[in-house]
Short mmCIF file of C-alpha atoms in Angstrom, two decimals:
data_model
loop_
_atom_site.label_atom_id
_atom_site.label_comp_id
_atom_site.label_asym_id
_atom_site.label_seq_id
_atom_site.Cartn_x
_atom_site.Cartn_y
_atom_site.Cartn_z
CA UNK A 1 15.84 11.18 20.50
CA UNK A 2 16.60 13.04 17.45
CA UNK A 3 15.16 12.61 13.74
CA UNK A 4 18.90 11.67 11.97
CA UNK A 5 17.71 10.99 8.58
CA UNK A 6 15.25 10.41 6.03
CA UNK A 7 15.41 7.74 3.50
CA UNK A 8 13.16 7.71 0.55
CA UNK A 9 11.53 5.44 -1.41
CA UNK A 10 10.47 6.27 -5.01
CA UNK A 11 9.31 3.30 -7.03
CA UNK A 12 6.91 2.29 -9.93
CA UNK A 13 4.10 0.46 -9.32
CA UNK A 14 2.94 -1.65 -11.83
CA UNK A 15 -0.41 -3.61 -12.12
CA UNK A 16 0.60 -6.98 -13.46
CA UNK A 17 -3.70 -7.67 -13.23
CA UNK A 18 -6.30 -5.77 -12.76
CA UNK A 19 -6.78 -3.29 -9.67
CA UNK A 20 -9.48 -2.38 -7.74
CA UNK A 21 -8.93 -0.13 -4.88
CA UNK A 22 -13.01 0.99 -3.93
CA UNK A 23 -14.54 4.22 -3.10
CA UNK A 24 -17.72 4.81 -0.40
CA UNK A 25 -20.32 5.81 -1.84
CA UNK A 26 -23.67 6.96 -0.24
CA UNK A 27 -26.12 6.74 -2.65
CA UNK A 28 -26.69 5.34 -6.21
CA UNK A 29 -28.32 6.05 -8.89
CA UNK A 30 -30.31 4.20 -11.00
CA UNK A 31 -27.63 2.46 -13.96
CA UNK A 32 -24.23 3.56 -11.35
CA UNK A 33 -21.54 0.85 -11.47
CA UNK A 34 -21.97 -1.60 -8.65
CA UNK A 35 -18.25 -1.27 -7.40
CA UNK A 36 -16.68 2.10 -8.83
CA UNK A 37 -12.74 2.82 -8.09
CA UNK A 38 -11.79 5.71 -6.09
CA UNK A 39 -10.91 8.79 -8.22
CA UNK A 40 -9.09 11.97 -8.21
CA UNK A 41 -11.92 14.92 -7.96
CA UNK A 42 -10.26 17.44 -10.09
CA UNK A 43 -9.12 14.79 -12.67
CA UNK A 44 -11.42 12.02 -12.79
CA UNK A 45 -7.97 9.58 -12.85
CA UNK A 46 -7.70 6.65 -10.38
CA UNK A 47 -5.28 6.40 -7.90
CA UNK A 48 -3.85 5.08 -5.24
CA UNK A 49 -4.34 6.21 -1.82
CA UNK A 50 -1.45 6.08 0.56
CA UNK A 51 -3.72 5.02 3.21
CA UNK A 52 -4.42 1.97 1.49
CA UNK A 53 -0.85 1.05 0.12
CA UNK A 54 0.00 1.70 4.09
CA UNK A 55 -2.47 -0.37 5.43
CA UNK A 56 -1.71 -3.60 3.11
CA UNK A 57 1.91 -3.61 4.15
CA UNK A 58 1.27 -2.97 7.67
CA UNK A 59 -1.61 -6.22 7.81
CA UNK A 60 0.90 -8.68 5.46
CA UNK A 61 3.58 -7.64 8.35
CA UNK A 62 1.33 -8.44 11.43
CA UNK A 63 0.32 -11.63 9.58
CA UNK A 64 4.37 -12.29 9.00
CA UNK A 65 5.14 -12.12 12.93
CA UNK A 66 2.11 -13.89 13.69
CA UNK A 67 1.19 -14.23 17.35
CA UNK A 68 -0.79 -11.65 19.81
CA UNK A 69 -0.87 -9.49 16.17
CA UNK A 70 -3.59 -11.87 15.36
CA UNK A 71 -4.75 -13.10 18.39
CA UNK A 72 -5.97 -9.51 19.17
CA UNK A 73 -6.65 -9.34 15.70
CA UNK A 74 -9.47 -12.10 16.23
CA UNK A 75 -11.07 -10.53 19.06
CA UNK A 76 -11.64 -7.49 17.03
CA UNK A 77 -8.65 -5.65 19.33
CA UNK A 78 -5.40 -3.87 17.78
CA UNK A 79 -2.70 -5.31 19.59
CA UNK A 80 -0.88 -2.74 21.47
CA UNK A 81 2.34 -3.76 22.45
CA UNK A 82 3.55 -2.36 25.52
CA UNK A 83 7.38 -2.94 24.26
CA UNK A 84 8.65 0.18 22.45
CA UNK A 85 10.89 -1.53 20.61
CA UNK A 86 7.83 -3.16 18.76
CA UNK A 87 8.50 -3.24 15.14
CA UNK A 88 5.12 -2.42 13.87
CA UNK A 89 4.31 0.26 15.87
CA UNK A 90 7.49 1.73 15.21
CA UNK A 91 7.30 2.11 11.61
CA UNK A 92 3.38 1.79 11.07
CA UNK A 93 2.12 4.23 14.37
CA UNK A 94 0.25 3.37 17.24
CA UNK A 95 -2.22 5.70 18.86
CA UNK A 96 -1.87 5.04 22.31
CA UNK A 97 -4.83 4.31 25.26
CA UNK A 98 -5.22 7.27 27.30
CA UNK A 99 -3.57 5.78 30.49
CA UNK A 100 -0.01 6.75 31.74
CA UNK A 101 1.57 3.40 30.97
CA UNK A 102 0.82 3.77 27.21
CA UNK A 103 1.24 7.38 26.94
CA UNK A 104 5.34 6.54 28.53
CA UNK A 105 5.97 3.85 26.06
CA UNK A 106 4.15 5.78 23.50
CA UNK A 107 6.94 8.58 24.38
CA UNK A 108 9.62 5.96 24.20
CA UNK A 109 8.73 4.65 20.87
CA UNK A 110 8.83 7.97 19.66
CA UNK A 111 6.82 9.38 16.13
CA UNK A 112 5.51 6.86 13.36
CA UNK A 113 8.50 6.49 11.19
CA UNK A 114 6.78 5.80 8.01
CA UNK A 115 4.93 8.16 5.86
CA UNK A 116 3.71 7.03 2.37
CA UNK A 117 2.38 9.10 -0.10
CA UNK A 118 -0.93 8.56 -2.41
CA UNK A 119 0.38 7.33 -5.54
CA UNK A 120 -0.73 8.56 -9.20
CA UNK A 121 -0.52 7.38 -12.55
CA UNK A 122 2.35 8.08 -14.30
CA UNK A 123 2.51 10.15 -17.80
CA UNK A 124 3.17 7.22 -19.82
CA UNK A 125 0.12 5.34 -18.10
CA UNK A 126 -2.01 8.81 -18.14
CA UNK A 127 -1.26 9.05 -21.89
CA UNK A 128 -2.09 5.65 -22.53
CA UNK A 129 -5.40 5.63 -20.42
CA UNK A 130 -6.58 8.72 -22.01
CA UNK A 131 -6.02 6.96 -25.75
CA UNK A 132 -8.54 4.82 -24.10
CA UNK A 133 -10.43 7.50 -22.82
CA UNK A 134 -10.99 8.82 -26.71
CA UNK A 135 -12.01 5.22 -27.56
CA UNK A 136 -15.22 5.91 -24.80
CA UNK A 137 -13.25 4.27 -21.77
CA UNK A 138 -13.17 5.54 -18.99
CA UNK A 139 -9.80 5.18 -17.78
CA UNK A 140 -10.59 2.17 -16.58
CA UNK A 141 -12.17 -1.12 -17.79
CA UNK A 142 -15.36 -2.62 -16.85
CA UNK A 143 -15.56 -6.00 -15.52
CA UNK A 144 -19.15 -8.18 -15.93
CA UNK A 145 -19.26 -10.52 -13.48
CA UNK A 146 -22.52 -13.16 -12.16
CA UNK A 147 -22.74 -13.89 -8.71
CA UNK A 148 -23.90 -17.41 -8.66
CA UNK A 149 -24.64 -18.65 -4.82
CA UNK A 150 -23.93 -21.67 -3.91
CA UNK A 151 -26.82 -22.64 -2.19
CA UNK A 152 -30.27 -21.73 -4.19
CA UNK A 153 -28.43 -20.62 -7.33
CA UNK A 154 -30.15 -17.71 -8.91
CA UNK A 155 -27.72 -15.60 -10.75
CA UNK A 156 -27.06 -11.79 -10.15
CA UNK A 157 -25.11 -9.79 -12.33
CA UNK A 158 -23.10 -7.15 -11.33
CA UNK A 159 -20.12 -4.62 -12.28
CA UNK A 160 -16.64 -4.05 -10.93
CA UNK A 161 -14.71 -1.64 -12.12
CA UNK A 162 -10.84 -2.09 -12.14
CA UNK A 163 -7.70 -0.21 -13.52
CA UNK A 164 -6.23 -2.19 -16.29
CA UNK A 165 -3.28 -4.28 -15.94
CA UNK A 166 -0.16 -2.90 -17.50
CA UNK A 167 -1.37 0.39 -15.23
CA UNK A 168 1.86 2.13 -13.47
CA UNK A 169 1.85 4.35 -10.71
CA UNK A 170 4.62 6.35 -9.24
CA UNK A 171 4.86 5.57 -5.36
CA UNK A 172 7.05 7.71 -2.94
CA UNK A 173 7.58 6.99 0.87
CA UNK A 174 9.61 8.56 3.32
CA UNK A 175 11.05 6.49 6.32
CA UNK A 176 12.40 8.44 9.36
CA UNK A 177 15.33 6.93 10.87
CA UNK A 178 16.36 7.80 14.55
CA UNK A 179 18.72 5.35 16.27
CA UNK A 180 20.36 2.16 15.25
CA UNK A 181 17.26 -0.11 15.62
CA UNK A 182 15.44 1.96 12.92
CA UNK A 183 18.00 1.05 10.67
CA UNK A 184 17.76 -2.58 11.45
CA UNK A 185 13.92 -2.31 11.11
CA UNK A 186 13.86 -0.81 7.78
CA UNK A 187 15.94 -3.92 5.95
CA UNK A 188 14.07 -6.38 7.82
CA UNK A 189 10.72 -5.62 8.27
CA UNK A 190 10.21 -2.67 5.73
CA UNK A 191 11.75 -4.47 2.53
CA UNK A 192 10.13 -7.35 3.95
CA UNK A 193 6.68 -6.19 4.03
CA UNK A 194 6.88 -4.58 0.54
CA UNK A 195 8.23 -7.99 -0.66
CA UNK A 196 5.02 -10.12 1.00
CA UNK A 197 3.03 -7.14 -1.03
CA UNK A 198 4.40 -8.81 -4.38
CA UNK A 199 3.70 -12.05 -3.10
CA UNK A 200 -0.09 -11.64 -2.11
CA UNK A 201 -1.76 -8.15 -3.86
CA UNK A 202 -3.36 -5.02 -3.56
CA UNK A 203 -6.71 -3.88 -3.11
CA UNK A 204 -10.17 -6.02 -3.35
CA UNK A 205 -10.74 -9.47 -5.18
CA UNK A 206 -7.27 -10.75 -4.71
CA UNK A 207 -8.43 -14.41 -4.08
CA UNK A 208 -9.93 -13.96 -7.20
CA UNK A 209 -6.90 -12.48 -9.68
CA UNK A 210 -7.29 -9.29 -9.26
CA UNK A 211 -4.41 -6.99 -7.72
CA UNK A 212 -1.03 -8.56 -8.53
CA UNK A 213 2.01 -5.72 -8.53
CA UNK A 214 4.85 -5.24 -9.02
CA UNK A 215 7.98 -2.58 -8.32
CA UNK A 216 10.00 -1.20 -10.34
CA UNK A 217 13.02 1.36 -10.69
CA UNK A 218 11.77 4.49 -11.89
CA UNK A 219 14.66 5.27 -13.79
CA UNK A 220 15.80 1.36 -15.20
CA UNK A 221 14.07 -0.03 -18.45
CA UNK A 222 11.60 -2.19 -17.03
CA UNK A 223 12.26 -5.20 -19.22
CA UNK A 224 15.76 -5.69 -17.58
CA UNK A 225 14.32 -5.57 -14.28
CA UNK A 226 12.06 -8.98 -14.24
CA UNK A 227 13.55 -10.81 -11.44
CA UNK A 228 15.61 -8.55 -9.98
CA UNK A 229 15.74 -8.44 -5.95
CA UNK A 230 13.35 -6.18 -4.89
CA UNK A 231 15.93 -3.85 -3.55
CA UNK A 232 17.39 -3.23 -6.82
CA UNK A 233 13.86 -2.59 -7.95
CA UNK A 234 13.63 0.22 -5.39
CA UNK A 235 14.83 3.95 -5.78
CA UNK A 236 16.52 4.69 -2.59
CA UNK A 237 17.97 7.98 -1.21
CA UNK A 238 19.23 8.74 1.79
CA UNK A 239 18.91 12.17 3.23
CA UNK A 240 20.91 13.08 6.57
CA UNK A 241 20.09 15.64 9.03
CA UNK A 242 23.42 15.34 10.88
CA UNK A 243 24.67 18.31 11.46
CA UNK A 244 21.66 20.15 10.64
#
């Protein structure tokens, strides 16, 4: 097994509605917003973290292939597969049980082959949120929302707070290739799962409008790139190691 090359991924992310990607919080003060957005520390500016971008793709593909993914899923178990040719593990990672069966096809799959990066907002977004900023935003906008159950009715406000739609973020990923099937894997299930992304959203309240995106080429004028294939969307570069 030997790492032959290393394609990357640069792409634009663009909010087409509001986005909410949360932060933990563990305490609140008295007038806090009910649901903040995670921030940068040293620059107060949302982002995105790769973690969650990562873990989006890698639930819409389980969902895709159906079957023990969800099965295990339901009984509150991540499906391990014990064939090393699984796709998901493959790209996504698998941290394998401590037992000698797993820890051999753990050693056969070989390393997680995709990285992806936390993704921040580019200039042209930074410059615009921070016109907003001057205006008394706060990079973000503030959603007012009631909570009405259904049963007993009493109302109860609350505040979400989301990154405006028309926000763009600059996402990079790196996918390791090592034999012929990673190859294979990274047209079908990769471009796949970043295509079912499109289709259903990112972060919280997507039932509920929040979260559409979509990609686009980082260096093509976006308005000649609505309804493009998404792989003429994508920025890709291929970086061998042959030889190296």
């Amino acid at each position: 097994m030997k790492l032959r090359k290393v394609i990357r991924i640069r792409s634009v992310l663009l909010a087409k509605t509001g986005l909410r990607i949360g932060m933990s919080r563990d305490q609140m003060a008295i007038g806090d917003l009910d649901n903040p957005v995670i921030r940068n520390p040293l620059t107060d500016e949302p982002y995105i973290p790769g973690s969650s971008l990562k873990g989006k793709l890698r639930y819409l593909l389980e969902w895709s292939l159906g079957g023990d993914y969800i099965l295990k899923a339901k009984d509150k178990h991540v499906y391990a597969s014990p064939d090393p040719k699984d796709p998901v593990a493959r790209i996504f990672g698998l941290a394998p049980e401590n037992d000698e069966a797993s820890l051999k096809v753990a050693r056969e799959r070989g390393p997680t082959r995709l990285l992806v990066r936390d993704a921040y907002l580019t200039e042209e977004s930074k410059q615009q949120l921070e016109r907003a900023t001057a205006r008394g935003g706060l990079y973000t906008e503030i959603k007012q929302e009631v909570f009405i159950p259904r049963l007993g009715g009493k109302a109860n406000p609350r505040t979400t707070e989301r990154v405006p739609a028309g926000a763009r973020f600059l996402v990079e990923m790196s996918y390791r290739v090592l034999d012929d099937l990673d190859e294979d894997y990274f047209g079908k299930y990769l471009l796949r799962a970043l295509e079912l992304l499109e289709l259903d959203g990112l972060g919280g309240h997507i039932s509920r409008g929040y979260g559409q995106v979509y990609f686009l080429h980082p260096e093509k004028p976006p308005e000649a790139q609505e309804g493009l294939p998404l792989r003429e969307r994508l920025q890709v570069e291929e970086v061998s190691l042959q030889g190296a």
